Coordinates of C-alpha atoms in Angstrom, one line a residue:
M1 CA -18.7 -13.4 -32.5
R2 CA -18.1 -10.8 -29.4
A3 CA -15.2 -11.5 -26.8
R4 CA -16.3 -11.0 -23.4
L5 CA -14.7 -11.1 -19.9
V6 CA -14.2 -13.9 -17.7
L7 CA -15.9 -11.3 -14.6
L8 CA -16.6 -13.5 -11.8
G9 CA -19.5 -12.7 -10.2
G10 CA -20.0 -9.6 -12.4
A11 CA -16.3 -8.3 -11.4
L12 CA -12.3 -7.9 -11.6
M13 CA -10.7 -9.5 -8.7
L14 CA -10.2 -6.5 -7.1
G15 CA -11.7 -8.0 -3.9
L16 CA -8.0 -9.5 -3.9
W17 CA -5.8 -6.7 -5.0
V18 CA -7.6 -3.5 -4.4
A19 CA -5.9 -0.1 -4.6
G20 CA -5.5 2.1 -1.7
C21 CA -5.1 -1.1 0.7
D22 CA -1.8 -2.1 2.6
D23 CA -0.2 -4.9 4.2
E24 CA 0.2 -3.8 7.7
P25 CA -1.3 -5.3 10.9
T26 CA -4.7 -4.9 12.0
V27 CA -4.9 -2.8 14.7
R28 CA -7.7 -3.8 16.9
P29 CA -10.4 -1.0 17.1
P30 CA -10.0 0.9 20.7
T31 CA -12.3 -0.9 23.6
D32 CA -13.2 3.1 24.0
A33 CA -13.1 6.5 21.7
G34 CA -9.2 6.8 24.1
T35 CA -7.7 4.3 24.4
T36 CA -6.0 1.4 21.9
L37 CA -5.1 -1.8 22.5
D38 CA -2.0 -3.1 21.7
S39 CA -1.8 -4.4 18.0
G40 CA 0.0 -7.7 18.6
T41 CA -2.7 -9.1 20.1
D42 CA -4.4 -9.2 16.4
G43 CA -1.9 -10.7 13.8
G44 CA -4.6 -10.5 11.4
D45 CA -4.2 -7.2 8.5
S46 CA -6.4 -6.1 5.4
G47 CA -4.9 -5.9 2.5
T48 CA -3.7 -6.9 -0.5
V49 CA -2.8 -10.7 -1.7
D50 CA -0.1 -12.1 -3.5
A51 CA -1.1 -12.5 -7.0
G52 CA 0.3 -15.8 -7.4
D53 CA 3.1 -17.7 -8.9
G54 CA 2.6 -15.9 -12.5
G55 CA 3.6 -18.9 -14.3
G56 CA 0.5 -20.1 -15.6
G57 CA -1.9 -20.7 -12.5
G58 CA -5.4 -18.9 -12.1
G59 CA -6.9 -22.1 -13.7
S60 CA -10.1 -23.2 -12.9
S61 CA -8.8 -26.0 -9.9
D62 CA -7.6 -22.5 -8.0
F63 CA -11.3 -22.0 -8.0
A64 CA -13.6 -24.1 -6.3
C65 CA -16.8 -22.2 -6.3
N66 CA -18.0 -19.3 -7.2
V67 CA -18.3 -16.2 -4.5
G68 CA -19.8 -13.8 -6.3
K69 CA -22.6 -15.7 -6.8
Q70 CA -22.3 -18.0 -3.6
E71 CA -22.7 -21.3 -6.1
G72 CA -20.5 -24.5 -6.5
C73 CA -20.7 -25.4 -2.5
A74 CA -23.1 -27.9 -0.7
A75 CA -25.9 -27.0 1.8
G76 CA -24.2 -25.1 4.8
Q77 CA -21.3 -24.6 3.1
G78 CA -20.1 -20.7 1.7
C79 CA -17.5 -20.0 -1.0
L80 CA -14.8 -17.8 -0.2
Y81 CA -11.6 -16.7 -1.1
T82 CA -8.3 -18.4 0.2
D83 CA -4.7 -18.4 0.6
L84 CA -3.3 -21.1 -1.7
T85 CA -0.7 -23.3 0.1
D86 CA 1.2 -21.7 -3.2
G87 CA 1.1 -18.5 -2.6
G88 CA -1.4 -17.7 -4.7
T89 CA -5.2 -17.1 -4.4
G90 CA -8.4 -19.4 -5.1
S91 CA -11.7 -20.4 -3.6
Q92 CA -13.3 -22.7 -1.3
C93 CA -16.1 -23.9 0.2
F94 CA -15.7 -23.6 4.4
T95 CA -18.4 -24.8 6.7
G96 CA -19.2 -22.2 9.5
A97 CA -21.9 -21.4 11.6
C98 CA -23.7 -18.6 9.7
D99 CA -23.2 -16.6 6.7
V100 CA -22.2 -12.7 7.5
V101 CA -23.4 -11.1 4.4
R102 CA -27.0 -13.5 4.4
Q103 CA -27.1 -12.2 7.7
D104 CA -29.1 -15.6 9.5
C105 CA -29.0 -16.2 13.0
P106 CA -31.5 -15.4 15.5
S107 CA -33.5 -11.8 15.7
G108 CA -31.3 -10.0 17.2
Q109 CA -28.1 -11.4 17.1
R110 CA -25.6 -11.0 13.9
C111 CA -23.0 -13.4 12.4
T112 CA -19.2 -11.9 12.4
Y113 CA -16.1 -12.8 12.7
V114 CA -15.7 -13.7 16.5
G115 CA -11.8 -13.5 17.8
L116 CA -11.4 -16.7 20.6
D117 CA -9.0 -16.9 22.9
G118 CA -5.5 -19.2 21.4
G119 CA -5.8 -16.5 18.1
A120 CA -8.3 -18.7 16.2
S121 CA -11.2 -16.6 14.1
Q122 CA -14.2 -17.8 13.6
R123 CA -17.9 -16.7 12.0
Q124 CA -20.4 -16.9 15.2
C125 CA -23.4 -15.6 15.6
V126 CA -23.6 -12.9 19.2
A127 CA -25.4 -10.2 19.7
A128 CA -26.0 -7.4 17.2
G129 CA -24.2 -4.4 17.5
T130 CA -25.8 -0.2 17.2
A131 CA -23.3 0.9 15.5
T132 CA -24.4 1.7 11.6
E133 CA -22.1 1.5 8.0
G134 CA -20.0 4.5 8.6
A135 CA -20.0 5.0 11.6
P136 CA -16.8 5.2 14.1
C137 CA -17.2 1.3 15.9
T138 CA -14.9 0.1 19.4
L139 CA -14.7 -3.8 20.8
A140 CA -18.0 -4.7 22.4
E141 CA -18.8 -6.0 25.5
S142 CA -18.3 -9.6 25.1
P143 CA -18.4 -13.1 26.8
P144 CA -14.9 -13.8 28.1
G145 CA -13.1 -15.6 25.8
Q146 CA -14.6 -13.9 22.6
T147 CA -13.7 -10.3 20.9
Y148 CA -16.0 -8.6 18.5
D149 CA -16.9 -5.4 17.5
T150 CA -19.9 -3.1 18.2
C151 CA -21.3 -2.7 14.4
A152 CA -24.8 -3.7 13.4
A153 CA -25.6 -7.0 11.6
G154 CA -23.5 -7.4 8.5
L155 CA -21.4 -4.6 9.2
Y156 CA -17.3 -5.4 10.5
C157 CA -15.0 -2.6 12.2
K158 CA -12.1 -2.3 9.7
D159 CA -9.2 0.4 10.8
E160 CA -8.4 3.0 7.7
A161 CA -5.8 5.5 7.8
Q162 CA -6.6 8.5 8.5
G163 CA -5.0 12.1 6.7
D164 CA -3.6 12.9 9.8
G165 CA -1.3 9.8 10.3
G166 CA -3.4 7.9 12.6
T167 CA -5.8 5.3 12.3
G168 CA -9.7 5.4 12.6
F169 CA -12.3 2.4 12.9
F170 CA -15.5 2.1 11.2
C171 CA -18.1 0.3 10.3
R172 CA -18.0 -1.3 6.9
K173 CA -20.8 -3.6 5.2
L174 CA -19.5 -7.2 4.4
C175 CA -20.0 -8.7 0.7
H176 CA -20.0 -11.7 -1.6
A177 CA -20.5 -9.4 -4.9
T178 CA -21.0 -5.5 -5.6
S179 CA -24.8 -6.1 -5.8
D180 CA -24.6 -6.8 -1.8
C181 CA -23.1 -3.0 -1.7
A182 CA -25.2 -0.2 -1.7
S183 CA -22.5 2.9 -2.7
G184 CA -18.9 1.2 -4.3
E185 CA -17.9 -2.1 -5.1
C186 CA -16.9 -5.0 -3.1
N187 CA -13.6 -4.8 -3.3
T188 CA -11.7 -4.8 -0.3
V189 CA -10.5 -8.0 1.3
L190 CA -10.0 -8.6 5.2
R191 CA -7.1 -10.5 6.1
L192 CA -8.4 -12.1 9.8
A193 CA -5.8 -13.9 12.1
G194 CA -6.5 -17.8 12.7
T195 CA -8.7 -18.4 9.5
R196 CA -8.0 -19.0 5.9
E197 CA -11.1 -17.4 5.2
L198 CA -10.7 -14.1 3.3
P199 CA -13.4 -12.2 3.6
L200 CA -15.0 -9.0 1.9
V201 CA -16.1 -5.6 2.5
C202 CA -17.6 -2.6 0.3
G203 CA -15.3 0.0 -0.9
P204 CA -14.6 3.1 -2.7
A205 CA -15.4 2.4 -6.7
S206 CA -12.4 1.9 -8.0
A207 CA -10.5 4.6 -10.6
S208 CA -11.2 4.7 -14.5
C209 CA -8.7 4.7 -16.7
D210 CA -7.1 4.3 -20.6
A211 CA -6.2 0.8 -21.4
F212 CA -4.3 1.8 -24.2
A213 CA -2.3 4.4 -22.0
Q214 CA -2.7 2.6 -19.0
D215 CA -2.4 5.5 -16.8
C216 CA -3.1 3.9 -13.8
E217 CA -0.6 4.8 -10.6
S218 CA 2.1 2.4 -10.2
P219 CA 1.8 -1.1 -10.0
L220 CA -2.0 -1.2 -10.9
G221 CA -2.7 -1.4 -14.4
C222 CA -5.7 -0.5 -16.4
Y223 CA -8.2 -3.7 -16.9
P224 CA -11.3 -3.8 -18.8
A225 CA -14.4 -4.4 -16.3
A226 CA -18.3 -4.4 -16.5
N227 CA -18.4 -1.1 -17.1
G228 CA -15.0 0.3 -19.0
P229 CA -11.6 0.4 -17.8
V230 CA -10.1 0.8 -14.1
C231 CA -6.9 0.5 -12.1
A232 CA -6.7 -2.5 -10.4
G233 CA -3.7 -4.5 -8.9
Q234 CA -1.9 -6.1 -12.0
G235 CA -1.5 -9.7 -12.3
S236 CA 1.4 -11.2 -14.7
L237 CA 0.0 -14.1 -16.8
G238 CA 1.0 -14.3 -20.4
E239 CA -0.7 -14.5 -24.0
G240 CA -2.4 -18.1 -24.1
A241 CA -2.1 -18.4 -20.2
A242 CA -4.8 -20.0 -18.2
C243 CA -6.6 -17.2 -16.2
E244 CA -10.4 -16.8 -13.9
F245 CA -10.0 -12.7 -13.5
S246 CA -8.9 -10.1 -16.1
N247 CA -6.5 -8.2 -14.0
Q248 CA -4.5 -12.1 -13.0
C249 CA -3.3 -11.5 -16.9
S250 CA 0.0 -8.6 -17.1
R251 CA -0.9 -5.2 -17.8
G252 CA -2.1 -4.7 -21.6
S253 CA -3.9 -8.1 -21.9
T254 CA -7.6 -9.4 -20.1
C255 CA -9.3 -12.3 -19.3
V256 CA -11.5 -14.2 -22.3
I257 CA -13.4 -16.8 -22.0
A258 CA -14.5 -19.2 -25.1
G259 CA -15.0 -23.1 -25.2
G260 CA -15.9 -22.8 -21.3
S261 CA -12.8 -21.9 -20.3
G262 CA -10.4 -18.6 -19.8
T263 CA -7.5 -17.4 -21.8
C264 CA -4.9 -14.1 -21.0
R265 CA -5.5 -12.2 -24.4
T266 CA -3.8 -8.7 -26.1
L267 CA -5.8 -6.0 -26.2
C268 CA -6.2 -4.1 -28.9
R269 CA -8.1 -0.7 -30.7
T270 CA -12.0 -1.7 -32.2
P271 CA -12.9 -1.6 -34.8
A272 CA -10.0 -0.2 -36.4
G273 CA -7.0 1.2 -34.9
S274 CA -3.1 1.1 -32.7
P275 CA -3.0 -1.5 -31.2
G276 CA -4.2 -4.0 -33.8
C277 CA -3.3 -7.8 -33.4
A278 CA -0.9 -9.8 -34.8
N279 CA -0.5 -13.6 -36.2
G280 CA -3.5 -13.0 -37.6
A281 CA -5.9 -12.6 -34.5
A282 CA -9.0 -10.9 -34.8
C283 CA -9.6 -7.8 -32.4
R284 CA -13.6 -8.6 -30.4
P285 CA -15.2 -5.6 -28.6
I286 CA -15.5 -6.2 -25.5
T287 CA -18.7 -5.5 -24.3
N288 CA -19.0 -2.1 -21.9
N289 CA -15.4 -1.2 -22.8
G290 CA -15.8 1.6 -26.2
D291 CA -13.0 0.9 -28.2
V292 CA -11.3 -1.8 -25.9
G293 CA -10.9 -5.4 -27.5
A294 CA -8.9 -8.5 -27.2
C295 CA -7.3 -10.1 -30.0
V296 CA -8.7 -13.6 -30.1
P297 CA -7.5 -15.9 -32.7

């Protein structure tokens, strides 16, 4: 019997704990090529989300629906990640005017997050922009009381640090799962002012690593994933704790499903070698991860 990862939508929780992001405030895209608006007008940010309290959380009650598969919600609702009141992360069904990934607005319009007077952000159908994926973007000319960018349908204008220390603004593809991305992975969260929704955009693929050497740059850990171990933000759940994602567990372990629920289990080398398993547990191979297995009682 094979052990297998608990992968919501076929991915680690990379959309929430991705390398290369930060929690600095998002700067609104410039209104033209040379003018930058005051960053204080937008309290959102793009980057990592707190891994939670580490005290055994991460059970199914935190995840009311499946983001990657868009399952578990009623008609007219979409499943999105969200911050929990205890500081952790979960998923929830949200009602909105449209879906930013499916792009279900009338012809000539796009579904995007619109900033409103008063600081709220909400999904709305607005005029489609023309900036393509990866292209620079700015703020669009919009009706009074609304703020949105110049990206085409399905894209969002994201601020990104540049090599010279400055900030650039580029259209990135909105996604629910990596299958929505033409390249890279659905692994970068957007935290926007005035909404509890945490939408995702496509980002660079996560770096591969050695799950036993744990050779990722700190504070990342190396975790088994759909196509081999990758570097991801590390969790703190201990052996035997309930989990939903591989990297909710502490470094050197993974989330294994048995009987419909996930549990953090220590990594081991299969079919034999070091590290092995203790207390009579068996080292079960993890699909598509070479000699990496998990200790299952």
